[in-house]
PDB file of C-alpha atoms in Angstrom:
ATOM      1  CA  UNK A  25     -70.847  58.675  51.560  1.00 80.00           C
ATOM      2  CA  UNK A  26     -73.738  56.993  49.460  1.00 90.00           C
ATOM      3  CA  UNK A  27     -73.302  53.885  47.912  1.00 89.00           C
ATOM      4  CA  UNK A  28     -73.595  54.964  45.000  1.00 91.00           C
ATOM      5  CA  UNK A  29     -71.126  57.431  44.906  1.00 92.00           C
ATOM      6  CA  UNK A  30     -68.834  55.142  46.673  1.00 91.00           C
ATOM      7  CA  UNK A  31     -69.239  52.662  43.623  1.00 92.00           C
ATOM      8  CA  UNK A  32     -68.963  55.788  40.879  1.00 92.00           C
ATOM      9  CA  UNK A  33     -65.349  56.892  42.433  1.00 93.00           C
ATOM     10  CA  UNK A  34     -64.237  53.118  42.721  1.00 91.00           C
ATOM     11  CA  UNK A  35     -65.332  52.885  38.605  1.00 91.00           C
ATOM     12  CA  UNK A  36     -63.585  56.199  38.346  1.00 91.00           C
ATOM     13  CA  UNK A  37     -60.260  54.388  39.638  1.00 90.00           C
ATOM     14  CA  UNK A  38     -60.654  51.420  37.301  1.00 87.00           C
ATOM     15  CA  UNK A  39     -58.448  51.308  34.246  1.00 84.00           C
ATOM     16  CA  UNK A  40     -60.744  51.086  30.824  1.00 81.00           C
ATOM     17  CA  UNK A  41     -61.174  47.689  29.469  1.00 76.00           C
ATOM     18  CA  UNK A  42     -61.385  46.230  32.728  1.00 80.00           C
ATOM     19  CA  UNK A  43     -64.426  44.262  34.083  1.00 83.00           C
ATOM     20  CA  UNK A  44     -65.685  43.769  37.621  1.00 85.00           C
ATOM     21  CA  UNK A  45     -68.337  42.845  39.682  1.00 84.00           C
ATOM     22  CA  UNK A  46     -69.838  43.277  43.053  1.00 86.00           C
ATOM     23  CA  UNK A  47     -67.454  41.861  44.909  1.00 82.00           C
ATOM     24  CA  UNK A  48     -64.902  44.182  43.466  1.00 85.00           C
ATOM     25  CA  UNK A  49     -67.097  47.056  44.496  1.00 89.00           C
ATOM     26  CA  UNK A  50     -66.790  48.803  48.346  1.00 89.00           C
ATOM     27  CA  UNK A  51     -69.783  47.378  49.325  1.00 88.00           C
ATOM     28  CA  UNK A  52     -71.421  45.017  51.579  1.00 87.00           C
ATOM     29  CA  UNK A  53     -73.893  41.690  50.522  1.00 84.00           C
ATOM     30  CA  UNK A  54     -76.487  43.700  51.964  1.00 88.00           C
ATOM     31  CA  UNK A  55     -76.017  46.781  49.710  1.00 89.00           C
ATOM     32  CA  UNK A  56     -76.206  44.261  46.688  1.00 88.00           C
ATOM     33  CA  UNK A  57     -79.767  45.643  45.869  1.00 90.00           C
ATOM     34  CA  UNK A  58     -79.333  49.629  46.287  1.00 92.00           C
ATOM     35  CA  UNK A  59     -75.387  48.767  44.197  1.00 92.00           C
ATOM     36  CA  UNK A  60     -77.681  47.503  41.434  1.00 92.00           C
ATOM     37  CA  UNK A  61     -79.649  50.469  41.089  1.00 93.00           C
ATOM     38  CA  UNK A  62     -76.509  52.560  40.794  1.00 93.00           C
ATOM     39  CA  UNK A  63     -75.423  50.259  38.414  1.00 94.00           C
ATOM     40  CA  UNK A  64     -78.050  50.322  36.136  1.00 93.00           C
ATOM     41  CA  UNK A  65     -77.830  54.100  36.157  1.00 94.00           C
ATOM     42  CA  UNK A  66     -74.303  54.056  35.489  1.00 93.00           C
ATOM     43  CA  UNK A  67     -75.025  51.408  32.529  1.00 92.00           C
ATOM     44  CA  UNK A  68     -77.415  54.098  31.149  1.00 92.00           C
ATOM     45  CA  UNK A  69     -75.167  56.850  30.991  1.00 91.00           C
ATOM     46  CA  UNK A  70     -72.687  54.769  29.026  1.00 88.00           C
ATOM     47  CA  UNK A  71     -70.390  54.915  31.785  1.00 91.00           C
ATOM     48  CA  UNK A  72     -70.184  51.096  32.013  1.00 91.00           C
ATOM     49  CA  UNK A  73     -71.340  48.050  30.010  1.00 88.00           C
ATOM     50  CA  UNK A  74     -72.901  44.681  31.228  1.00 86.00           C
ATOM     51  CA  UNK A  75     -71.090  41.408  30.109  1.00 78.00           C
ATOM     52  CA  UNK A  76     -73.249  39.150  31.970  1.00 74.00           C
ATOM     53  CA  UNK A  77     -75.133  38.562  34.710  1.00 76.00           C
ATOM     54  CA  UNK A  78     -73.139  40.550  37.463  1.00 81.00           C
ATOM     55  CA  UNK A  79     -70.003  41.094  35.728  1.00 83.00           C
ATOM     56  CA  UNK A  80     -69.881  44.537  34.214  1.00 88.00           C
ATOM     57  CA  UNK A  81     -66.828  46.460  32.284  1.00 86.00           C
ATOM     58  CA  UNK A  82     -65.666  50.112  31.749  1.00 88.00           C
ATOM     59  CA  UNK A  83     -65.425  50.507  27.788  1.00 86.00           C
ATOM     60  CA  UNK A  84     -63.020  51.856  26.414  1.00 83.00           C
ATOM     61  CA  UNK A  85     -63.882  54.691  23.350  1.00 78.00           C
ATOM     62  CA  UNK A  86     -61.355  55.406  20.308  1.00 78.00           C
ATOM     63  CA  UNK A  87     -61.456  57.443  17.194  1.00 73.00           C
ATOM     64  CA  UNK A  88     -62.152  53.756  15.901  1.00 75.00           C
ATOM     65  CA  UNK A  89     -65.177  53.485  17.829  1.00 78.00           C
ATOM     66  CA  UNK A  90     -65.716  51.186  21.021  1.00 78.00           C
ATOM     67  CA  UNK A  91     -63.525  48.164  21.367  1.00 77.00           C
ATOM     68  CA  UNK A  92     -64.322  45.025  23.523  1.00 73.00           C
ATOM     69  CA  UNK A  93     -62.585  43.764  26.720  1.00 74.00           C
ATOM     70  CA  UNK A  94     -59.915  41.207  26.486  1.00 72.00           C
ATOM     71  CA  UNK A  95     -60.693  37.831  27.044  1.00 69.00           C
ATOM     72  CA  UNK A  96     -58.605  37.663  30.025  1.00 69.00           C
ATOM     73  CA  UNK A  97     -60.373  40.842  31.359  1.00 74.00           C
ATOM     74  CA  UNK A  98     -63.629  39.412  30.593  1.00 77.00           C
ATOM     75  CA  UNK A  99     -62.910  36.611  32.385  1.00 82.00           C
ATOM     76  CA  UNK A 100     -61.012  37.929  35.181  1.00 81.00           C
ATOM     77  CA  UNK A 101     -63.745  38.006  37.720  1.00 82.00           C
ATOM     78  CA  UNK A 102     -64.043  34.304  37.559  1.00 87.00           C
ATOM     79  CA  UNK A 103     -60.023  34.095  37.571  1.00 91.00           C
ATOM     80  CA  UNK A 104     -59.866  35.401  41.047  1.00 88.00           C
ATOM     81  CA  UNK A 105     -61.168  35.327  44.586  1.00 84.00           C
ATOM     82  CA  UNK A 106     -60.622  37.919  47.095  1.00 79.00           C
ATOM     83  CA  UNK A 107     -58.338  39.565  45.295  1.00 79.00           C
ATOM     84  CA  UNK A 108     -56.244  36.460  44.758  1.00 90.00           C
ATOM     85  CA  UNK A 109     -55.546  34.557  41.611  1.00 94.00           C
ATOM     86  CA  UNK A 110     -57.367  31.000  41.879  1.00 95.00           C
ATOM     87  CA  UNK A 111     -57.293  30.184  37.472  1.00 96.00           C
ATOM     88  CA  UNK A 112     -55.850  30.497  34.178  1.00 96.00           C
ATOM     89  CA  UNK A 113     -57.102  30.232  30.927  1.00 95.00           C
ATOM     90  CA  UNK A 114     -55.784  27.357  29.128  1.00 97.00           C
ATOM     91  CA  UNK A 115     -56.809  24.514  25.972  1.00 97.00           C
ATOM     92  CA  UNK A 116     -57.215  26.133  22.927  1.00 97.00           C
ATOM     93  CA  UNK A 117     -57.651  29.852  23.771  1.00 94.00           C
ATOM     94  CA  UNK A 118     -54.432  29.810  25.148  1.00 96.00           C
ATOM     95  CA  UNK A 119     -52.661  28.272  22.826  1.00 98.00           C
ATOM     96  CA  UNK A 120     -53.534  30.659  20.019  1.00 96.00           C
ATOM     97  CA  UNK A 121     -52.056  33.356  22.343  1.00 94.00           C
ATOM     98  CA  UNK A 122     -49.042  30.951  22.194  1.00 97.00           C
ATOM     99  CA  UNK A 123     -49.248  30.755  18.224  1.00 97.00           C
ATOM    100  CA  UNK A 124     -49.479  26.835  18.488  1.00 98.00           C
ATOM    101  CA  UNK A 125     -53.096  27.245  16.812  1.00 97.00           C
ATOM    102  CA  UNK A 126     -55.042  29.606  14.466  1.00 96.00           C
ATOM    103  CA  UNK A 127     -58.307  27.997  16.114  1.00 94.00           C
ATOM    104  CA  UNK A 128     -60.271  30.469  18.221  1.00 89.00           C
ATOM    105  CA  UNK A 129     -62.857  28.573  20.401  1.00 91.00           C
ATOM    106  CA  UNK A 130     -66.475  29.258  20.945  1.00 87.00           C
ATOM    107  CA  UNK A 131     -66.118  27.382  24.944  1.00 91.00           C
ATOM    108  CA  UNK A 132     -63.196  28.833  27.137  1.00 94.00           C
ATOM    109  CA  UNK A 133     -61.264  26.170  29.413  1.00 96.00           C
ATOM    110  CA  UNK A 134     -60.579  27.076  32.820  1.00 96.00           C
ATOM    111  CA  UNK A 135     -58.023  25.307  35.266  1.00 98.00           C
ATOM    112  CA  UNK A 136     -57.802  25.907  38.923  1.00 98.00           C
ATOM    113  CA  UNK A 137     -56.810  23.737  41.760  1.00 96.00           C
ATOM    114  CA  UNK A 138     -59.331  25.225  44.153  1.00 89.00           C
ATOM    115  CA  UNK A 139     -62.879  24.995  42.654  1.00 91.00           C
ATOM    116  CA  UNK A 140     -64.715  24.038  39.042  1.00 94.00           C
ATOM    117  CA  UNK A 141     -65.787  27.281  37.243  1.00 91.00           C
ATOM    118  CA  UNK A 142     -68.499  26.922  34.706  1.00 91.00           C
ATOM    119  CA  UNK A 143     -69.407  29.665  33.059  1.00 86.00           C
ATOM    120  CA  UNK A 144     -72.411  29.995  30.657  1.00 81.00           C
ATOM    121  CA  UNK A 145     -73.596  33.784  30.996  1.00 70.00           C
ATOM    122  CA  UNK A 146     -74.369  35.683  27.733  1.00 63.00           C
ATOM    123  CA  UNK A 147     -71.816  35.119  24.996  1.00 72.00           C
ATOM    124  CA  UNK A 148     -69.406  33.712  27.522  1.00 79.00           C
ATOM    125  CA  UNK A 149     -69.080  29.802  27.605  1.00 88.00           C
ATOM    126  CA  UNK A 150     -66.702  27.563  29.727  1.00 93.00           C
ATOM    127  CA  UNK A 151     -66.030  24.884  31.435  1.00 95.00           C
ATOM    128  CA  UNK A 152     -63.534  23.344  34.245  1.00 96.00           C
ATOM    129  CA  UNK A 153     -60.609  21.909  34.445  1.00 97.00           C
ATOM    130  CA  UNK A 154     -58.142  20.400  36.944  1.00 96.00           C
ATOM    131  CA  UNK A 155     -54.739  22.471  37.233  1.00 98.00           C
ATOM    132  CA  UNK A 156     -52.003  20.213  38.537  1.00 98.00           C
ATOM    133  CA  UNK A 157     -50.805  22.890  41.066  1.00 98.00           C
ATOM    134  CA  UNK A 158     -52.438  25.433  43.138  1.00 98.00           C
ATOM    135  CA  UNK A 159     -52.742  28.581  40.693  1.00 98.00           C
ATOM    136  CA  UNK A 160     -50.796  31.981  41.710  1.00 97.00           C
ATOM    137  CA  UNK A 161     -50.194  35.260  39.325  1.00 95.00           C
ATOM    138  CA  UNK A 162     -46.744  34.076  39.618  1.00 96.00           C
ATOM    139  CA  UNK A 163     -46.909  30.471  38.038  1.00 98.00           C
ATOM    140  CA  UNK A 164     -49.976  30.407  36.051  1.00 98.00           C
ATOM    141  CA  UNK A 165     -47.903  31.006  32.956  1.00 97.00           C
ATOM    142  CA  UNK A 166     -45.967  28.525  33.633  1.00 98.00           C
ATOM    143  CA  UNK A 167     -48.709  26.088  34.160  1.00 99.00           C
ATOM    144  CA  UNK A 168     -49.941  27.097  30.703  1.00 98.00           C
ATOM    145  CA  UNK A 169     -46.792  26.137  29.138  1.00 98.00           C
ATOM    146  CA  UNK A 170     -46.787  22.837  30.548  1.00 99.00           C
ATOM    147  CA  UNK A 171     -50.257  22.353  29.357  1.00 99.00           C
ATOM    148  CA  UNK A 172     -49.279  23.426  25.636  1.00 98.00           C
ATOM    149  CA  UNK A 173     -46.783  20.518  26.308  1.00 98.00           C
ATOM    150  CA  UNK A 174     -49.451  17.851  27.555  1.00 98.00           C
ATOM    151  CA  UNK A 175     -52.130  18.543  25.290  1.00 98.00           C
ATOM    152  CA  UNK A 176     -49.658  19.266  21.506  1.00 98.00           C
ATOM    153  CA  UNK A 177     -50.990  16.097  20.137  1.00 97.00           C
ATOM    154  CA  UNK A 178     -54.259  17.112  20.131  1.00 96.00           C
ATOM    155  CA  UNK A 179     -53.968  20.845  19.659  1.00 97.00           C
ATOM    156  CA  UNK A 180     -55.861  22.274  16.737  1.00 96.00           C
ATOM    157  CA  UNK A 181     -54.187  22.501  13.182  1.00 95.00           C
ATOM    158  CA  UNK A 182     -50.653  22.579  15.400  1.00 96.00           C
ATOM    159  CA  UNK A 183     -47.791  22.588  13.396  1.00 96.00           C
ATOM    160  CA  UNK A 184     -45.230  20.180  15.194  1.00 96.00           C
ATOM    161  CA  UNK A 185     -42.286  21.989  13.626  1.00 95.00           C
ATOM    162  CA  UNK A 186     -43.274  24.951  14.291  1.00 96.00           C
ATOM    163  CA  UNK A 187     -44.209  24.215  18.216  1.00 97.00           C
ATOM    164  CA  UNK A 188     -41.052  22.772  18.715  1.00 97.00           C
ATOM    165  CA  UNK A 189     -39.238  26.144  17.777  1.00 97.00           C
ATOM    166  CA  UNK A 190     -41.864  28.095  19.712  1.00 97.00           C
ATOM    167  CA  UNK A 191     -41.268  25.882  22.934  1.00 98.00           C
ATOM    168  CA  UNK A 192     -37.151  26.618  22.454  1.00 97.00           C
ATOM    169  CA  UNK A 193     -37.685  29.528  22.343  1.00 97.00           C
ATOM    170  CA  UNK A 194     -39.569  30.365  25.310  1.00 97.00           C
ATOM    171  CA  UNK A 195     -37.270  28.134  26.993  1.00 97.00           C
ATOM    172  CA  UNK A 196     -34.434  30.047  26.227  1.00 96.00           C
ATOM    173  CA  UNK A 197     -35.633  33.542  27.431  1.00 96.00           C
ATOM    174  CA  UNK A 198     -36.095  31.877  31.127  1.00 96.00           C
ATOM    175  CA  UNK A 199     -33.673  32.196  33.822  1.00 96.00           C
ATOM    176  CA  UNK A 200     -32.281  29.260  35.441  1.00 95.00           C
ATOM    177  CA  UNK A 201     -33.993  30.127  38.148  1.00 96.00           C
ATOM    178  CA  UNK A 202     -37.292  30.170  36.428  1.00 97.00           C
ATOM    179  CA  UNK A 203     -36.368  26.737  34.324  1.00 97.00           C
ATOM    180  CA  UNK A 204     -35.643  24.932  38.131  1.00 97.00           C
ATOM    181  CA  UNK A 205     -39.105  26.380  38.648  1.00 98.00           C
ATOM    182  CA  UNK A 206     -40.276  25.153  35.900  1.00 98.00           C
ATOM    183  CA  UNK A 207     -39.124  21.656  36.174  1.00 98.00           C
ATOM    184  CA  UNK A 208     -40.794  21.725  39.754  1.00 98.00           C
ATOM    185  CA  UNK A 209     -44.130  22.308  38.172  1.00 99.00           C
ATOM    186  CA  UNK A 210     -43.888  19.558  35.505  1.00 98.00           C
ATOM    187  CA  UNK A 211     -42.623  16.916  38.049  1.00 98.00           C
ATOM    188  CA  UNK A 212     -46.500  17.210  38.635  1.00 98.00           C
ATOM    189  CA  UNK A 213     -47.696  16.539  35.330  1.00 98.00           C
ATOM    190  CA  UNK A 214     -47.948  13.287  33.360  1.00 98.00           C
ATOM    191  CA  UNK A 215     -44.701  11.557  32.060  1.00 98.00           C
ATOM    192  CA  UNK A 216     -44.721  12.631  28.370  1.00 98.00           C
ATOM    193  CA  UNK A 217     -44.677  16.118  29.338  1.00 98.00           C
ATOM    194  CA  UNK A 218     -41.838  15.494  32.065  1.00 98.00           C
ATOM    195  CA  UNK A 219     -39.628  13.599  28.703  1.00 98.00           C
ATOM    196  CA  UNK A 220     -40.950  16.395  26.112  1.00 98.00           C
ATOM    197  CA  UNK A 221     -39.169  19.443  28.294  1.00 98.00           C
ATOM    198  CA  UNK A 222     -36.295  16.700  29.331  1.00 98.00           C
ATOM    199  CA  UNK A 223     -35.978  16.602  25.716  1.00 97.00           C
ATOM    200  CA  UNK A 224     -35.868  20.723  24.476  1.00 98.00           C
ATOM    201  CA  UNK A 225     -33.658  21.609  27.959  1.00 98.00           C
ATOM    202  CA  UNK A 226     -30.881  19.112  26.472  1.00 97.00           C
ATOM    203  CA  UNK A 227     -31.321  20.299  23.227  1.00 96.00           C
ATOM    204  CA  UNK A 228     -30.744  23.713  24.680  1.00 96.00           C
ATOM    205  CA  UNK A 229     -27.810  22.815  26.524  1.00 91.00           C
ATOM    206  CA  UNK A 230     -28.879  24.894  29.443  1.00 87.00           C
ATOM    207  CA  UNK A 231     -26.501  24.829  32.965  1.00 86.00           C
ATOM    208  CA  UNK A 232     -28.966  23.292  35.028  1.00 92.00           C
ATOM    209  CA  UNK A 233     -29.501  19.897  36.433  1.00 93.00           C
ATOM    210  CA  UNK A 234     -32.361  18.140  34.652  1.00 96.00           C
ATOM    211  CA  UNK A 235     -31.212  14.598  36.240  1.00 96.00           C
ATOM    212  CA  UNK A 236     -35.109  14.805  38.267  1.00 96.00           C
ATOM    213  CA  UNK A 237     -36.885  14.930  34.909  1.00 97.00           C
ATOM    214  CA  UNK A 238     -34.922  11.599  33.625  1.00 97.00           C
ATOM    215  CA  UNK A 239     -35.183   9.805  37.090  1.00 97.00           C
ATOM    216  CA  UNK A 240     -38.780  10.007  37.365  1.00 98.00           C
ATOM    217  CA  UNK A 241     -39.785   8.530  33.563  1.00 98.00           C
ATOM    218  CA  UNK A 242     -39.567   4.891  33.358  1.00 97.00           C
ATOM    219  CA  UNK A 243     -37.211   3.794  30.593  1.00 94.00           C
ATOM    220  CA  UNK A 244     -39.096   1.585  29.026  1.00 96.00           C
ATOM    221  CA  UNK A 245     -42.194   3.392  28.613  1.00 97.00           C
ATOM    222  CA  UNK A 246     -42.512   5.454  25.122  1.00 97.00           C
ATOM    223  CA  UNK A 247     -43.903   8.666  24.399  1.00 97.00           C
ATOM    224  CA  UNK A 248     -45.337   9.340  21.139  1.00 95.00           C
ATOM    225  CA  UNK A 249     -45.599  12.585  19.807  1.00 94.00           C
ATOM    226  CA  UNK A 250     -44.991  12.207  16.099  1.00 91.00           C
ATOM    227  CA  UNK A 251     -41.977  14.902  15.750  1.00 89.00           C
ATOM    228  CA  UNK A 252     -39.633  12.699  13.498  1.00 82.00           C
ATOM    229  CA  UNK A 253     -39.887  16.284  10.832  1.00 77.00           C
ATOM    230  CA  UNK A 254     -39.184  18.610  13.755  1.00 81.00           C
ATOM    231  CA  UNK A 255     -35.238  19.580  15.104  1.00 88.00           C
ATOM    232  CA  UNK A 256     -35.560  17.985  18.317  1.00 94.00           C
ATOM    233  CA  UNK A 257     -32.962  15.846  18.062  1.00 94.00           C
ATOM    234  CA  UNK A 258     -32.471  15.000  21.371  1.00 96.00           C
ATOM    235  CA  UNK A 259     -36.047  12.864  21.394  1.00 94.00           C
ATOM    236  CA  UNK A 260     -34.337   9.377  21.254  1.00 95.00           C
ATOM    237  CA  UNK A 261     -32.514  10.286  24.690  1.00 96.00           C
ATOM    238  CA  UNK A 262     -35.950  10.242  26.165  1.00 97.00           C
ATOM    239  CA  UNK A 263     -37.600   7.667  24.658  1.00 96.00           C
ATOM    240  CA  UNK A 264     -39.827  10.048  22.527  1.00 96.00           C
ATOM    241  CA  UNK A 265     -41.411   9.519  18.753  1.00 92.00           C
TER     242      UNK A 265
END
């Protein structure tokens, strides 16, 4: 089989909206050059579209006319590695997704425990930053969540109140199982965040043990996150204003 044909069926199997790049493709570094010519072809017959350098996507055509990628499939190639999730999108992207912020920002923020991903290709901007635990498709979420906790004093516009009911709320859809998870993951992260989800899970009365979140803050230390207006009322319990 050709290589281009081999890289026209693999397209074929790809669901629209989705991006790629070569080393999505069943092809070898050495093929790189003859892939691009196929490419470029392909990219001609408005089969694909080019992103950026490299990173290519299969459009997707409506009565409305052509509509663009996600951001998460745009950025997807430089969210995994082999095949394997390495990032997440987080900072301000994210938390409009989360409805924490109405801001939509011109530079993505990547975290990932394994490398720094800069990206400046095209109309696509970001720049790195350190998760706090290696990043899977299972608890990137997760780690998002707990970074919508760090960073709410400096989130964009944010609405305290609101944020506060957004948080309980996602809180209360998880499992126990998934809130002993969670507390796993923000034993890694700075001590505000640690007394911020001490704080909602005993507002939420929830059956689990969150004795590790109290035992690791120092009781004398404060955390300030201005949410006197909000209905967390359990913040005095963990030293929070």
């Amino acid at each position: 089989m050709t290589i281009a044909k081999k890289i026209a069926d693999k397209i074929a199997e790809l669901p629209k909206d989705s991006t790629f790049g070569y080393a999505d493709l069943p092809i070898r570094p050495e093929e790189y050059v003859t892939a691009a010519k196929a490419l470029e072809r392909l990219q001609k017959k408005g089969i694909i579209r080019k992103l950026s350098k490299g990173i290519f996507y299969k459009p997707n055509v409506t009565v409305f006319g052509e509509l663009k990628p996600r951001e998460e499939d745009i950025l997807r190639p430089y969210l995994y590695e082999d095949g394997k999730r390495i990032a997440y999108i987080t900072g301000t992207s994210l938390y409009n997704q989360l409805n924490l912020t109405t801001q939509i920002p011109s530079l993505y923020k990547i975290a990932s425990a394994e490398k720094r991903i800069y990206i400046n290709r095209g109309g696509i901007k970001a720049k790195p930053v350190k998760s706090y635990a290696p990043v899977t498709d299972k608890n990137y979420r997760m780690l998002g969540f707990l970074d919508a906790m760090k960073d709410l004093n400096s989130i964009p516009d944010v609405d305290k109140k609101s944020a506060i009911l957004i948080f309980l709320r996602r809180l209360g859809k998880m499992t126990s199982k998934e809130l002993d998870v969670l507390i796993k993951y923000a034993l890694l992260y700075p001590p505000r965040v640690r007394a911020l989800l001490g704080a909602l899970l005993e507002q939420l009365d929830v059956a689990i043990d969150i004795k590790e979140l109290k035992n690791s803050l120092n009781p004398l230390t404060i955390y300030r996150y201005n949410l006197r207006d909000t209905t967390l009322t359990t913040q005095p319990n963990w030293n929070i204003v």
